[in-house]
XYZ file of C-alpha atoms in Angstrom:
666
model
C 67.936 49.800 -21.833
C 65.740 53.082 -21.924
C 64.809 53.031 -18.112
C 62.049 55.552 -19.151
C 60.837 52.953 -20.988
C 62.578 49.922 -20.426
C 63.426 47.213 -23.084
C 64.213 43.691 -22.679
C 66.801 42.394 -20.897
C 69.433 42.528 -23.436
C 72.647 44.731 -24.307
C 70.692 47.324 -26.687
C 69.301 50.145 -25.513
C 67.170 50.615 -28.305
C 64.678 48.264 -29.877
C 65.038 47.875 -33.366
C 62.119 48.058 -35.646
C 62.194 46.579 -39.666
C 60.738 49.536 -41.739
C 58.106 49.409 -43.321
C 56.533 50.760 -46.761
C 53.373 50.730 -48.342
C 53.325 48.884 -51.460
C 51.237 49.591 -54.140
C 49.315 46.610 -55.681
C 51.793 46.693 -58.856
C 54.676 46.290 -56.814
C 52.775 43.434 -54.714
C 52.441 41.858 -57.740
C 55.476 41.915 -59.065
C 56.939 40.761 -55.631
C 54.943 37.638 -55.384
C 56.938 36.047 -58.648
C 60.006 37.277 -57.826
C 62.028 34.600 -56.287
C 62.939 35.011 -52.689
C 66.528 36.235 -52.006
C 69.090 34.481 -50.240
C 70.196 36.723 -48.194
C 67.595 38.414 -46.740
C 65.438 35.060 -46.453
C 68.425 33.065 -44.753
C 69.553 35.363 -41.826
C 69.102 39.522 -40.644
C 71.891 41.826 -41.432
C 74.471 44.038 -39.743
C 75.493 45.592 -43.114
C 73.018 47.336 -45.982
C 74.201 44.260 -48.256
C 76.519 41.867 -48.353
C 80.089 42.880 -49.532
C 82.712 41.905 -51.183
C 86.434 41.550 -50.023
C 87.532 43.784 -52.506
C 85.664 46.820 -52.263
C 85.647 49.578 -49.868
C 84.443 48.574 -46.673
C 81.406 50.148 -46.830
C 79.836 48.757 -43.649
C 83.186 46.777 -42.724
C 81.042 43.797 -42.605
C 81.359 40.949 -45.323
C 78.503 38.102 -43.672
C 75.502 38.841 -42.104
C 75.564 37.834 -38.202
C 73.900 34.393 -38.016
C 76.362 32.890 -40.439
C 79.461 33.856 -38.538
C 80.037 30.356 -37.747
C 79.500 29.379 -41.116
C 82.896 28.705 -42.782
C 81.968 29.219 -46.394
C 79.917 32.694 -45.409
C 83.039 33.677 -43.924
C 85.446 33.098 -46.507
C 83.153 33.935 -49.557
C 85.914 34.960 -51.980
C 84.778 36.019 -54.915
C 86.248 35.248 -58.321
C 87.953 37.733 -60.826
C 85.564 39.975 -62.566
C 84.647 39.299 -65.791
C 86.341 42.053 -68.038
C 82.653 41.887 -70.078
C 80.661 42.884 -67.439
C 78.269 40.984 -68.872
C 75.147 38.688 -66.984
C 74.719 35.028 -67.396
C 71.965 34.137 -69.936
C 69.655 32.173 -67.482
C 67.496 34.142 -64.696
C 68.606 31.273 -61.833
C 72.535 32.175 -62.495
C 73.846 34.558 -60.454
C 74.116 38.122 -61.468
C 77.981 38.973 -61.820
C 79.635 42.170 -60.306
C 79.684 45.921 -61.832
C 83.295 45.985 -62.681
C 86.339 48.172 -60.688
C 88.864 49.888 -61.929
C 92.269 48.385 -62.580
C 93.244 49.731 -59.685
C 90.916 48.206 -57.218
C 92.190 45.902 -54.639
C 90.777 42.153 -55.491
C 91.884 39.193 -52.767
C 92.329 36.272 -55.671
C 93.765 32.821 -55.526
C 95.724 34.356 -58.669
C 99.434 35.954 -57.979
C 98.611 39.890 -56.868
C 99.499 42.748 -59.771
C 100.828 45.391 -59.154
C 98.743 48.785 -59.564
C 99.491 52.408 -59.134
C 96.951 53.879 -56.545
C 95.155 57.051 -58.191
C 96.207 60.344 -56.843
C 93.701 62.027 -54.188
C 93.031 65.620 -53.559
C 92.345 67.503 -50.451
C 89.495 69.781 -50.242
C 90.023 72.444 -47.023
C 86.141 73.250 -46.162
C 84.476 76.386 -46.718
C 84.340 77.683 -43.381
C 87.956 77.233 -42.437
C 90.058 76.757 -44.895
C 93.260 76.629 -43.469
C 92.252 73.797 -41.723
C 93.993 70.004 -42.460
C 91.648 68.312 -40.000
C 88.405 69.457 -40.566
C 88.459 69.106 -44.902
C 87.256 66.611 -47.016
C 89.645 63.915 -49.428
C 88.693 63.471 -53.157
C 89.676 60.724 -55.502
C 91.203 61.462 -58.775
C 89.180 62.903 -61.943
C 89.787 59.598 -63.678
C 88.221 57.505 -60.452
C 84.504 56.051 -61.334
C 83.794 54.492 -58.094
C 80.515 56.031 -57.257
C 79.211 53.921 -60.252
C 81.422 50.725 -60.466
C 81.751 50.072 -56.462
C 82.156 46.114 -57.024
C 79.101 44.770 -54.415
C 76.970 41.608 -54.136
C 73.177 41.139 -53.632
C 69.908 41.678 -55.161
C 69.628 45.355 -53.652
C 72.700 46.552 -55.096
C 71.780 49.817 -55.160
C 68.492 52.112 -54.999
C 69.282 54.162 -58.175
C 67.099 52.999 -61.195
C 69.698 53.260 -63.253
C 72.287 50.799 -61.625
C 69.568 48.290 -61.548
C 68.846 48.395 -65.161
C 72.741 47.666 -65.587
C 72.640 44.636 -63.107
C 69.126 43.599 -65.567
C 66.904 43.673 -62.126
C 64.104 45.499 -63.234
C 60.631 43.883 -63.475
C 60.009 45.530 -66.672
C 61.304 47.714 -69.468
C 60.021 51.340 -68.804
C 60.146 54.392 -71.528
C 63.275 56.585 -71.665
C 62.821 59.530 -69.653
C 61.833 63.123 -71.828
C 64.804 65.678 -71.955
C 63.645 69.010 -70.167
C 64.987 71.957 -71.008
C 67.576 73.448 -69.093
C 68.294 69.849 -67.040
C 71.392 70.150 -64.707
C 74.809 68.992 -66.281
C 76.515 66.535 -64.163
C 77.832 67.642 -60.612
C 75.850 71.044 -61.832
C 72.575 69.821 -59.369
C 71.653 72.080 -56.197
C 71.983 69.515 -54.094
C 75.592 69.128 -55.317
C 76.657 72.949 -54.718
C 76.223 72.801 -51.274
C 79.175 72.997 -49.375
C 80.643 69.466 -48.338
C 80.555 70.563 -44.958
C 76.950 70.600 -45.089
C 76.114 68.078 -47.459
C 77.983 65.681 -44.587
C 75.904 67.594 -42.088
C 72.663 66.077 -43.788
C 73.898 62.854 -44.530
C 75.090 62.060 -40.858
C 71.448 62.367 -40.194
C 70.823 58.919 -42.499
C 74.068 57.093 -40.859
C 72.254 54.580 -38.228
C 74.532 53.105 -34.937
C 72.801 49.992 -35.035
C 74.023 47.134 -32.650
C 75.814 43.947 -34.883
C 72.810 41.936 -33.928
C 70.369 43.932 -35.160
C 67.449 42.969 -37.378
C 68.060 46.310 -39.124
C 69.768 46.514 -42.727
C 71.993 48.859 -41.842
C 73.517 51.753 -43.671
C 71.204 51.360 -47.148
C 71.036 54.355 -47.576
C 74.740 55.507 -47.425
C 75.255 52.861 -49.849
C 72.699 53.928 -52.616
C 74.687 57.799 -51.869
C 78.091 56.068 -52.641
C 76.866 55.265 -56.189
C 74.691 58.493 -57.008
C 77.489 61.185 -58.076
C 80.824 62.264 -57.222
C 80.037 65.178 -55.071
C 77.704 63.030 -53.007
C 80.486 60.062 -53.247
C 82.850 62.305 -51.532
C 80.642 63.790 -48.684
C 79.397 59.860 -47.735
C 82.549 58.857 -47.152
C 83.575 61.028 -44.527
C 79.973 59.705 -42.284
C 80.945 56.299 -43.323
C 84.703 56.340 -42.251
C 84.465 58.889 -39.346
C 82.910 56.518 -36.773
C 84.335 53.125 -37.314
C 82.111 50.374 -34.800
C 84.035 46.670 -34.836
C 82.167 44.188 -33.911
C 84.549 41.273 -34.164
C 88.058 40.695 -35.692
C 87.261 40.100 -39.032
C 85.733 43.234 -39.469
C 88.897 45.036 -38.381
C 91.141 42.760 -40.451
C 89.017 44.148 -43.411
C 89.049 48.015 -42.210
C 92.831 47.925 -41.648
C 93.564 45.744 -44.967
C 91.373 49.194 -46.584
C 93.139 52.144 -44.653
C 96.383 50.277 -45.353
C 96.037 50.371 -49.014
C 94.257 54.053 -49.226
C 96.126 56.186 -46.404
C 94.141 58.550 -47.048
C 90.911 57.011 -45.688
C 92.506 56.744 -42.657
C 92.967 60.430 -41.639
C 89.032 60.499 -42.049
C 88.339 58.116 -39.056
C 87.618 60.368 -36.114
C 86.103 57.350 -33.619
C 87.236 53.499 -33.198
C 84.311 51.943 -31.063
C 85.492 48.450 -29.834
C 81.933 48.306 -27.051
C 80.202 45.891 -29.240
C 83.381 43.772 -29.591
C 82.688 40.285 -28.910
C 85.609 37.911 -29.915
C 82.961 34.730 -29.250
C 80.513 35.993 -32.614
C 83.415 34.791 -35.094
C 85.559 31.964 -33.487
C 84.407 29.362 -30.957
C 87.248 28.756 -28.767
C 90.260 30.740 -28.007
C 92.234 28.643 -30.017
C 90.681 29.623 -33.151
C 91.025 33.589 -32.370
C 94.716 33.576 -31.532
C 95.381 31.687 -35.191
C 93.702 33.979 -36.974
C 95.538 37.051 -35.822
C 93.120 39.470 -36.887
C 92.922 41.414 -33.865
C 96.011 41.293 -31.696
C 98.607 44.083 -30.436
C 100.710 44.688 -33.525
C 97.317 44.999 -35.806
C 95.911 47.740 -33.344
C 99.045 49.293 -33.258
C 99.354 49.669 -36.727
C 95.778 50.534 -37.292
C 96.532 53.892 -34.309
C 99.599 54.451 -37.138
C 97.128 54.666 -40.043
C 94.549 57.185 -38.027
C 96.100 60.069 -36.797
C 93.733 62.298 -36.595
C 91.855 59.806 -34.181
C 89.933 61.795 -30.857
C 87.913 58.367 -29.505
C 88.887 55.403 -28.571
C 86.371 53.127 -26.846
C 88.007 49.635 -26.051
C 86.708 47.233 -23.136
C 87.086 43.888 -21.669
C 87.163 41.967 -24.489
C 90.272 43.796 -25.504
C 92.684 44.347 -22.156
C 95.155 41.587 -23.498
C 95.695 43.385 -26.663
C 96.684 46.593 -25.292
C 100.273 46.367 -24.450
C 102.518 48.750 -23.828
C 103.045 50.490 -27.313
C 99.524 51.013 -28.288
C 98.931 52.803 -24.987
C 101.824 54.929 -25.073
C 100.809 55.251 -28.877
C 97.316 56.469 -27.437
C 98.706 58.784 -24.411
C 101.481 60.369 -26.041
C 101.519 59.616 -30.319
C 97.768 60.928 -30.803
C 97.899 64.977 -30.305
C 94.200 65.102 -31.705
C 93.165 62.009 -29.049
C 90.475 63.844 -26.645
C 88.029 60.446 -25.083
C 89.452 57.141 -23.731
C 87.574 54.395 -22.474
C 88.931 51.531 -20.761
C 85.671 50.028 -19.050
C 86.241 46.998 -17.137
C 90.139 46.258 -18.527
C 91.387 44.087 -15.743
C 93.820 41.776 -16.988
C 96.937 41.488 -15.364
C 98.637 41.986 -18.857
C 96.559 45.565 -19.101
C 97.678 46.172 -15.718
C 101.671 45.488 -16.261
C 101.315 47.226 -19.500
C 99.788 50.665 -17.819
C 102.362 50.061 -15.024
C 105.467 50.017 -17.010
C 104.342 53.389 -19.360
C 103.879 55.617 -16.705
C 106.617 58.051 -15.838
C 107.616 61.762 -14.301
C 109.447 62.179 -17.917
C 106.007 62.485 -19.662
C 104.984 65.963 -21.212
C 103.216 68.063 -18.590
C 99.862 68.144 -20.424
C 97.824 66.072 -22.759
C 95.038 65.788 -24.822
C 92.531 63.687 -23.064
C 89.608 65.723 -22.112
C 87.062 62.457 -21.383
C 88.736 59.045 -19.590
C 86.782 56.208 -18.354
C 88.915 53.636 -16.408
C 85.602 52.437 -14.779
C 86.006 49.163 -13.265
C 89.454 49.117 -14.291
C 90.205 47.316 -10.747
C 93.227 46.614 -11.308
C 95.344 49.513 -11.732
C 97.454 50.556 -9.132
C 97.309 54.224 -7.623
C 100.385 55.772 -9.320
C 98.783 55.326 -12.406
C 95.953 57.363 -11.826
C 98.399 60.095 -9.757
C 100.690 60.431 -13.038
C 97.522 61.204 -15.446
C 95.194 62.946 -13.735
C 98.119 65.868 -13.200
C 98.279 66.236 -16.936
C 94.895 66.482 -17.826
C 94.587 70.548 -18.283
C 91.166 70.741 -20.194
C 89.186 67.437 -18.079
C 85.235 67.456 -18.607
C 84.520 63.586 -18.017
C 86.005 60.922 -15.822
C 85.270 58.050 -14.359
C 86.955 55.721 -11.960
C 84.332 54.045 -10.688
C 85.902 50.892 -9.071
C 89.488 52.138 -9.187
C 92.432 52.715 -6.455
C 92.139 56.640 -7.061
C 93.413 58.343 -3.827
C 92.536 62.047 -2.216
C 95.717 63.119 -3.121
C 95.089 62.147 -7.261
C 91.643 63.857 -6.729
C 93.237 66.869 -5.562
C 95.981 66.891 -8.611
C 93.471 67.627 -11.149
C 94.679 71.048 -12.656
C 92.366 73.492 -11.953
C 91.838 74.373 -15.275
C 90.100 71.452 -15.970
C 86.212 72.045 -16.199
C 84.134 68.377 -14.646
C 81.121 68.242 -15.910
C 80.689 64.647 -15.342
C 82.373 62.821 -12.218
C 82.154 59.399 -11.265
C 83.640 57.797 -8.027
C 81.355 54.930 -7.214
C 83.206 52.041 -4.641
C 86.328 53.954 -5.012
C 87.669 52.644 -1.292
C 90.725 54.773 -1.297
C 88.854 57.784 -1.132
C 87.865 59.613 1.951
C 84.778 61.691 3.110
C 86.809 64.537 3.464
C 89.165 64.319 0.613
C 85.788 64.453 -1.602
C 83.802 66.911 0.219
C 87.496 69.326 -0.004
C 87.538 68.163 -3.722
C 84.164 69.408 -4.270
C 83.989 72.609 -2.135
C 87.492 74.070 -2.866
C 88.271 72.910 -6.199
C 87.721 75.216 -9.559
C 87.274 72.105 -11.565
C 84.036 71.109 -9.821
C 81.917 74.263 -9.820
C 80.208 72.859 -12.859
C 79.073 69.347 -12.281
C 76.186 67.826 -13.981
C 76.563 64.286 -13.039
C 78.207 63.220 -9.833
C 78.087 59.399 -8.506
C 79.435 58.649 -4.852
C 77.592 55.418 -4.685
C 78.533 52.929 -2.715
C 77.750 48.888 -1.953
C 76.439 49.693 1.598
C 77.468 45.917 2.615
C 80.866 46.557 2.187
C 82.064 50.314 2.547
C 80.640 53.315 3.765
C 81.939 56.629 2.477
C 79.946 59.078 4.188
C 77.881 58.897 7.167
C 75.383 61.728 8.570
C 77.510 64.202 9.832
C 79.538 64.053 6.385
C 76.411 64.642 4.589
C 75.919 67.686 6.925
C 78.593 69.419 5.354
C 78.477 68.006 1.745
C 74.768 68.288 0.491
C 75.223 72.306 1.250
C 78.021 72.648 -1.565
C 76.882 70.907 -4.200
C 76.575 73.027 -7.480
C 73.550 74.069 -8.691
C 74.296 72.618 -12.285
C 73.793 68.649 -11.213
C 71.464 67.311 -12.899
C 72.376 63.346 -11.437
C 73.647 62.446 -7.866
C 73.969 59.501 -6.429
C 74.410 59.001 -2.923
C 73.542 55.774 -2.876
C 75.273 53.389 0.423
C 75.359 56.808 2.242
C 73.998 56.609 5.994
C 71.198 59.419 5.836
C 68.951 60.847 8.828
C 65.353 62.287 8.341
C 66.874 65.539 8.780
C 68.455 65.513 5.678
C 65.405 65.539 4.026
C 65.802 69.231 4.737
C 69.091 69.405 2.420
C 67.216 67.647 -0.260
C 64.443 69.393 -1.025
C 66.772 72.282 -2.673
C 68.394 69.862 -4.927
C 65.524 68.229 -6.251
C 64.354 71.758 -7.918
C 67.221 71.078 -9.922
C 68.079 67.509 -10.286
C 66.557 65.091 -12.504
C 68.414 61.574 -10.963
C 68.941 61.014 -7.463
C 69.838 57.577 -5.746
C 68.981 58.169 -1.883
C 71.198 56.561 0.530
C 69.996 54.169 3.707
C 68.423 54.343 6.971
C 65.693 56.303 6.168
C 61.916 55.520 6.002
C 59.696 55.677 2.775
C 57.344 58.237 4.703
C 60.944 60.273 5.013
C 61.263 59.856 0.973
C 57.633 60.753 0.608
C 58.729 64.596 2.041
C 60.607 64.901 -0.992
C 57.061 65.536 -3.225
C 54.896 67.182 -0.988
C 54.833 70.388 1.592
C 54.710 69.369 5.275
C 51.409 69.587 7.039
C 51.982 68.978 10.532
C 51.957 72.201 11.842
C 51.096 75.652 11.688
C 54.485 76.750 10.310
C 54.263 74.784 7.504
C 51.327 77.190 6.212
C 54.249 78.710 4.665
C 55.984 76.355 3.146
C 52.732 74.729 0.967
C 52.408 78.678 0.128
C 56.086 78.661 -0.638
C 56.314 75.368 -2.646
C 58.343 74.643 -5.871
C 57.409 71.429 -7.458
C 60.472 69.153 -8.094
C 61.997 68.167 -11.250
C 63.055 64.421 -10.590
C 62.739 61.974 -13.505
C 64.126 58.783 -12.034
C 64.319 58.218 -8.187
C 66.653 55.465 -6.578
C 65.333 53.106 -3.692
C 67.806 50.042 -4.330
C 69.390 50.869 -0.509
C 65.902 50.027 0.409
C 66.341 46.013 1.148
C 63.718 43.632 2.420
C 60.886 45.166 4.469
C 62.771 48.323 4.912
C 60.735 49.318 1.821
C 56.785 49.244 3.075
C 54.825 48.409 0.196
C 51.858 49.033 2.398
C 52.643 52.341 2.439
C 53.668 52.944 -0.779
C 50.346 51.620 -2.031
C 48.463 53.352 0.285
C 46.332 57.124 -0.237
C 49.217 59.192 2.151
C 51.900 58.674 -0.182
C 52.334 60.855 -2.870
C 55.219 58.745 -4.841
C 52.902 56.951 -7.142
C 49.927 59.095 -7.573
C 50.085 61.786 -10.316
C 51.184 64.263 -8.041
C 54.533 63.279 -8.036
C 54.915 63.786 -11.569
C 56.969 64.345 -13.401
C 58.562 61.221 -11.415
C 58.823 58.331 -14.233
C 60.971 56.073 -13.072
C 61.860 54.155 -9.366
C 64.346 51.653 -9.257
C 64.075 48.913 -6.461
C 66.521 46.036 -4.643
C 66.209 43.225 -6.522
C 64.514 41.610 -3.671
C 62.043 44.093 -3.177
C 61.310 43.810 -7.103
C 60.473 40.338 -7.002
C 57.846 40.972 -3.845
C 56.505 43.701 -5.946
C 56.665 41.545 -8.978
C 53.694 39.248 -7.157
C 51.357 42.409 -6.989
C 51.424 43.358 -10.987
C 47.656 44.169 -11.126
C 48.060 46.701 -7.848
C 51.356 48.133 -9.949
C 49.363 48.620 -12.885
C 46.205 49.898 -11.188
C 48.227 52.369 -10.182
C 49.265 53.597 -13.119
C 52.600 51.847 -13.228
C 54.351 49.123 -14.782
C 57.410 46.670 -14.035
C 60.540 46.302 -15.989
C 63.975 44.894 -15.488
C 67.426 44.368 -17.383
C 70.158 41.990 -15.956
C 70.327 42.289 -11.828
C 68.180 46.036 -12.461
C 64.284 46.250 -12.218
C 62.058 49.498 -12.150
C 58.781 50.847 -11.903
C 58.187 52.834 -14.702
C 55.171 55.191 -14.880
C 52.776 54.221 -17.904
C 51.766 56.989 -20.153
C 48.075 58.371 -19.769
C 45.778 57.506 -22.898
C 44.335 60.638 -25.086
C 40.935 60.921 -24.544
C 39.854 61.555 -28.452
C 42.246 58.730 -29.762
C 42.658 56.031 -26.798
C 46.341 56.147 -27.971
C 49.325 56.795 -25.581
C 50.501 60.317 -24.766
C 54.401 60.833 -26.006
C 56.179 61.616 -22.888
C 59.257 62.889 -22.549
C 61.587 61.021 -24.490
C 64.570 60.648 -21.963
C 67.426 62.481 -24.248
C 69.269 64.827 -22.259
C 72.740 66.239 -23.457
C 74.381 65.635 -20.339
C 73.503 62.100 -20.724
C 75.480 61.963 -23.982
C 73.380 60.140 -26.319
C 71.592 57.942 -23.705
C 68.063 58.161 -23.592
C 67.933 56.277 -20.195
C 67.631 57.132 -16.380
C 69.927 55.944 -13.634
C 73.106 54.975 -15.901
C 75.948 53.780 -13.445
C 78.816 54.582 -16.133
C 79.726 57.953 -17.860
C 79.598 57.539 -21.695
C 82.784 59.419 -23.230
C 81.486 59.864 -26.922
C 78.217 60.904 -27.794
C 76.465 57.831 -29.467
C 73.761 55.100 -29.164
C 74.138 53.163 -25.836
C 74.543 49.734 -26.401
C 76.915 46.577 -26.432
C 79.112 46.184 -23.367
C 79.077 50.065 -22.237
C 75.073 49.640 -21.890
C 75.409 46.383 -19.851
C 77.549 48.490 -17.343
C 75.192 51.214 -17.572
C 72.296 49.724 -17.124
C 72.442 45.841 -16.504
C 74.583 45.378 -13.840
C 74.681 45.885 -10.070
C 77.110 48.862 -8.694
């Protein structure tokens, strides 16, 4: 959900559009007579093509999302391929598969035959010849997987040559005339580029589409696999480096392939379970337990097969499978692991497993740089007091809602350089402990994101005196600051004004009036001393303003829409988003006309609601002028304003993480 351009209330931040192309009259004539493809007409697609169990896990998806509950679609095991590779004589009969090599792993009902896995070769990168981490794996010279990957479906490839093999062309075409000096196989200019440059180009084609999207995923990458040996090698790196697991069936398939081809497991850098939803595939918990596709045992085996893993992204649907062995492997067994996210994990099994593994005998330094325990409500303080002192290179820390103490916070090593810190709703912290950390600790001098939010109904961290001490010591590197739940006074406006010259997000606390907030956007005009202020006035940089602590009548709507308030006027730009409390949003919703006349619109997601400035229209074309898309490096891939969870991996926001960031209350 992008607050700058809010989406409907679903978990996927970026709306998915179906690609369109201009079709020539000849193409339209041909496609009118072509029978509808069952796979395309019946359901939307998560993967680029419908896959067969026996092939490479091209997009780690075998069935289409809307047919997860269809047993025929789920099982969908293919018969053994014919050795002749011939197609049926009738047009209505399904086309047979392109034949794979004899070593291809095939799931059939027949007794499996022993096979020899072809040898592989490691190619170090040109820029770092001694690296064993950043290189590429290439199959043996006898491997022809880029032309013989077993696929199923009408759109097996964009390669015209492969379409001819599959007898899926509409008419014969004359053979192209050979030109003098044509490139030999593997000698094309594109193929002569270093593999790391090719991979960087191919990465731009990868789509991080949530699993229930309507776009066909990674079709371009699947076509590249069928193009040439060189492109096949580079494309494998893109496909395997960042693995998204939306349900256990895909995890089982992925695990089967890296178990058979161990070199593929060395490519994996990210395991992402943020879209994981066990209810997509199984309707009851009993069915999920019987399938045993994703368990603590299979998860541990997967971690053993991915020794170069750098990012592990879990969430609450996975907490029962994170046993002591899995957690021990993550913290102590993967030396290259840099980011871990346990968002929302609160089960008793998770708590017991974490408590059982922490020990003073742990090594003095861990490799983790980005750690999220967001809303891990049940973890005891001893877990944080054991882990945090060992994070020598920590940059991102999200402990919102946890039992972190002043001692654990102060124990963060001085070598850390924290840029993102979320201490929201940490009830065991004290104002003095937080102020001392932000004032004196070397790790807190380069902060870009800082959340000190609390729910004022149940807890208050900062009173007025504490804010007088806190606000002057905040670093100028800050881009996002949340003081939600703090008790504020009009005098704090003078302390907030310097911060608004570099902040892009600001959440205001309680007890201020809307007139006090208005002073952040315009200079004072009450007395002669304010003339110099007007002359020296520096415009603010705020894009997002959180007023959700103004409950009920505390937010004066009459003043907000009056001529004396600058918040909704053009003068307040670049302000684009204003968040209001849930009850206030319902009141404003009754006056949509007044909101639109002021140049704003209403938007909501889950339990949160916003006023969003509408972009002006171009006088010549009448089309909206393109505004700031909201993307910032410190937002780690999000294009939204007002996130309440810190991402630990740079990726498109969606799934369960999207809900915690933008759809839920504090």
